Amino acid sequence: MRLRAVTQTDRDLIAMHRYPDEADQAERPVYAAWVAGALARDRYLGFVAVNDGGGGEEVVAGAGLTLLDWGPSRGDPQPDRGRLVNVWTHPAVRRQGLARTLVTLCLDAARNRGITHLSLGTSPAARGLYTALGFEPSGTEMTLRR
């Protein structure tokens, strides 16, 4: 298993992680184009876990961080906020710590940029992971303030 940062060549894969259901297939090209632009502007950071098998590279998990131009606010001069997105793990390798590792890489990237506020949307199944990483419930979202 190897970890690497996402690149422009991953935009379609990231879109599939965002919209995994076939019913949402029409959304994928639009999202892939957005990811390509966000990567080019350095407003999307992401990481994937890959298996390098005989058939080439297979992505088995991923996580991304969207940087939002929020503007400074009272008590926080940092103009950016972070939103954790596209956390996905292939069912065959779930519960092995890959999501935690990739999310931690995203959190480290946010910290390196001075981002103090992060948010995410989550499912009940993943809430424990995010709580363990310091996120707190906030309505239908979870947030982390440093």
Coordinates of C-alpha atoms in Angstrom, one line a residue:
M1 CA 0.0 0.0 0.0
R2 CA 1.3 3.4 -1.0
L3 CA 0.0 6.9 -0.3
R4 CA 0.2 9.8 -2.7
A5 CA -1.2 13.2 -3.3
V6 CA -3.9 13.5 -6.0
T7 CA -3.1 14.9 -9.4
Q8 CA -5.1 16.2 -12.4
T9 CA -5.3 12.6 -13.7
D10 CA -7.4 11.6 -10.6
R11 CA -10.2 14.1 -11.3
D12 CA -12.6 11.4 -12.8
L13 CA -11.8 9.1 -9.9
I14 CA -12.5 11.8 -7.3
A15 CA -15.8 12.5 -9.1
M16 CA -16.7 8.8 -8.9
H17 CA -15.9 8.8 -5.1
R18 CA -18.2 11.9 -4.8
Y19 CA -21.0 10.4 -6.8
P20 CA -20.6 6.6 -6.5
D21 CA -24.2 5.7 -7.4
E22 CA -25.0 5.0 -11.0
A23 CA -28.1 7.3 -10.6
D24 CA -25.7 10.2 -10.1
Q25 CA -23.5 9.3 -13.1
A26 CA -24.5 12.5 -14.9
E27 CA -23.0 14.6 -12.1
R28 CA -19.5 13.1 -12.5
P29 CA -18.2 15.1 -15.5
V30 CA -19.3 18.4 -14.0
Y31 CA -17.6 17.6 -10.7
A32 CA -14.5 16.3 -12.4
A33 CA -14.2 19.6 -14.2
W34 CA -14.6 21.5 -11.0
V35 CA -11.9 19.3 -9.3
A36 CA -9.5 20.0 -12.2
G37 CA -10.0 23.7 -11.8
A38 CA -9.7 23.6 -8.0
L39 CA -6.5 21.5 -8.3
A40 CA -5.1 24.0 -10.8
R41 CA -5.9 26.9 -8.4
D42 CA -4.5 25.0 -5.4
R43 CA -7.9 25.0 -3.8
Y44 CA -8.3 21.2 -3.6
L45 CA -5.8 19.0 -1.8
G46 CA -6.3 15.3 -1.7
F47 CA -4.6 12.0 -1.0
V48 CA -5.2 8.4 -2.1
A49 CA -4.0 5.0 -1.0
V50 CA -3.0 2.7 -3.8
N51 CA -2.1 -0.9 -4.4
D52 CA 0.5 -1.3 -7.1
G53 CA -0.3 -4.7 -8.5
G54 CA 0.6 -6.4 -11.7
G55 CA -2.2 -4.6 -13.5
G56 CA -1.1 -1.2 -12.5
E57 CA -2.1 1.2 -9.8
E58 CA -5.4 0.6 -8.0
V59 CA -6.8 3.3 -5.8
V60 CA -8.4 1.7 -2.7
A61 CA -9.1 4.8 -0.6
G62 CA -9.2 8.6 -0.9
A63 CA -9.8 11.9 1.0
G64 CA -9.9 15.5 -0.1
L65 CA -9.8 19.0 1.4
T66 CA -11.5 21.8 -0.3
L67 CA -10.2 25.3 0.6
L68 CA -13.0 27.8 0.9
D69 CA -12.4 31.6 0.5
W70 CA -14.3 32.5 3.7
G71 CA -12.7 35.8 4.7
P72 CA -11.4 36.8 8.1
S73 CA -13.9 36.8 10.9
R74 CA -14.0 38.1 14.5
G75 CA -11.2 36.3 16.3
D76 CA -9.8 34.5 13.3
P77 CA -7.7 36.5 10.7
Q78 CA -7.3 33.4 8.5
P79 CA -9.3 34.0 5.3
D80 CA -9.6 30.3 4.4
R81 CA -11.8 27.5 5.8
G82 CA -11.4 23.9 5.0
R83 CA -14.0 21.3 4.1
L84 CA -13.2 17.6 4.2
V85 CA -14.8 15.9 1.2
N86 CA -14.7 12.7 -0.8
V87 CA -13.6 10.4 1.9
W88 CA -14.0 6.9 0.4
T89 CA -12.6 3.4 1.1
H90 CA -13.1 0.3 -1.0
P91 CA -15.3 -2.1 0.9
A92 CA -12.6 -4.8 0.8
V93 CA -10.2 -2.7 2.8
R94 CA -12.4 -0.9 5.2
R95 CA -11.7 -0.8 8.9
Q96 CA -7.9 -1.0 8.3
G97 CA -7.2 2.7 9.2
L98 CA -6.9 4.0 5.6
A99 CA -9.6 6.7 6.0
R100 CA -8.0 7.8 9.3
T101 CA -4.6 8.0 7.7
L102 CA -5.8 10.0 4.6
V103 CA -8.0 12.3 6.7
T104 CA -5.0 13.0 8.9
L105 CA -3.0 13.9 5.9
C106 CA -5.7 16.4 4.9
L107 CA -5.8 17.8 8.4
D108 CA -2.0 18.2 8.3
A109 CA -2.2 20.0 5.0
A110 CA -4.8 22.4 6.5
R111 CA -2.6 23.0 9.5
N112 CA 0.4 23.7 7.3
R113 CA -1.7 26.4 5.6
G114 CA -2.8 27.9 8.9
I115 CA -6.4 26.9 8.5
T116 CA -8.1 26.8 11.9
H117 CA -11.7 26.0 10.9
L118 CA -12.7 22.8 9.2
S119 CA -16.1 21.2 8.5
L120 CA -17.5 18.1 6.9
G121 CA -20.7 16.2 6.3
T122 CA -20.8 12.7 7.6
S123 CA -22.8 9.5 7.9
P124 CA -23.6 7.8 11.2
A125 CA -21.1 5.0 10.3
A126 CA -18.2 7.5 10.0
R127 CA -19.1 9.8 12.9
G128 CA -16.9 7.9 15.4
L129 CA -13.8 8.4 13.2
Y130 CA -14.3 12.1 13.0
T131 CA -15.1 12.4 16.6
A132 CA -11.9 10.6 17.4
L133 CA -10.0 13.1 15.3
G134 CA -11.4 16.1 17.2
F135 CA -14.5 17.0 15.2
E136 CA -17.6 18.0 17.1
P137 CA -21.2 17.8 16.0
S138 CA -22.7 21.1 14.8
G139 CA -26.2 20.6 13.4
T140 CA -26.0 18.2 10.5
E141 CA -22.3 18.9 10.1
M142 CA -19.2 18.3 12.2
T143 CA -16.6 21.0 12.8
L144 CA -13.0 21.2 14.1
R145 CA -11.6 24.4 15.5
R146 CA -7.9 24.7 16.4

